[in-house]
Amino acid sequence: AQSVTQLGSHVSVSEGALVLLRCNYSSSVPPYLFWYVQYPNQGLQLLLKYTSAATLVKGINGFEAEFKKSETSFHLTKPSAHMSDAAEYFCAVSPMNRDDKIIFGKGTRLHILP
Amino acid sequence: GAGVSQSPSNKVTEKGKDVELRCDPISGHTALYWYRQSLGQGLEFLIYFQGNSAPDKSGLPSDRFSAERTGGSVSTLTIQRTQQEDSAVYLCASSPGQVGNEKLFFGSGTQLSVL
């Protein structure tokens, strides 16, 4: 069975500062990993996904995430935060070797301070 | 349609009543999920349909919850004898369903309020 843990239900960073949102996963088989974003009053949309092609994955709006098997992590980063990045971010996992369900973490709400 | 459609967008009901929530996935998508989103709980998996396979019901919180998917398309989530703790946003998502690494397309959700 797979699971996802997101450390920090709320994270605040100053505009222009580094954004780091943490995600650790547990999976008995190699995983697919995803980050989804939910902007205020909008639906969830895919930010980026890891599918084993490359450990560093680039997504929309300047975000990227690095798959680290030894740490079972898939942390999301952005070098310089923008006010428009304020949203809720969800990490998700599904098994790679079979068509199984996608499980989401509890989410991290990112606040951007002016 | 162009996207995943959910209805109603808002539902207010009295404790003990039954409710039905509807999801129209993107045409041709074989995978369909129901999730529940409540404050502090993130996206809670409820049920997963994939083609003609038996649905994965492992996330349904109690036997008051059930879901069906007719003709491999429209899905209905039914909550019987609603309780106040059922209040949440119920999200439906679909994907083409060919491989496990596809992105999910989410609907706008149904906000359920149980009084």
mmCIF file of N, CA and C in Angstrom, chain B residues 5 11 22 33 42 63 68 104:
data_model
loop_
_atom_site.group_PDB
_atom_site.id
_atom_site.type_symbol
_atom_site.label_atom_id
_atom_site.label_comp_id
_atom_site.label_asym_id
_atom_site.label_seq_id
_atom_site.Cartn_x
_atom_site.Cartn_y
_atom_site.Cartn_z
ATOM 1 N N SER B 5 -17.798 17.367 -15.097
ATOM 2 C CA SER B 5 -18.929 18.142 -14.597
ATOM 3 C C SER B 5 -19.546 17.471 -13.377
ATOM 4 N N LYS B 11 -25.185 21.586 -2.069
ATOM 5 C CA LYS B 11 -26.312 20.817 -1.572
ATOM 6 C C LYS B 11 -26.403 21.002 -0.064
ATOM 7 N N ARG B 22 -23.674 13.752 -8.415
ATOM 8 C CA ARG B 22 -23.456 13.223 -9.768
ATOM 9 C C ARG B 22 -22.147 13.715 -10.350
ATOM 10 N N TYR B 33 -12.565 8.776 -10.189
ATOM 11 C CA TYR B 33 -12.326 8.788 -8.749
ATOM 12 C C TYR B 33 -13.364 9.674 -8.065
ATOM 13 N N GLY B 42 -7.263 17.211 3.926
ATOM 14 C CA GLY B 42 -6.758 17.052 2.577
ATOM 15 C C GLY B 42 -7.759 16.381 1.672
ATOM 16 N N ASP B 63 -20.791 2.154 5.605
ATOM 17 C CA ASP B 63 -21.726 1.532 4.661
ATOM 18 C C ASP B 63 -22.857 2.482 4.264
ATOM 19 N N GLU B 68 -21.912 4.201 -7.809
ATOM 20 C CA GLU B 68 -22.019 3.360 -8.983
ATOM 21 C C GLU B 68 -21.622 4.165 -10.196
ATOM 22 N N LEU B 104 -4.909 13.625 -13.471
ATOM 23 C CA LEU B 104 -6.334 13.619 -13.198
ATOM 24 C C LEU B 104 -6.930 14.960 -13.587
#
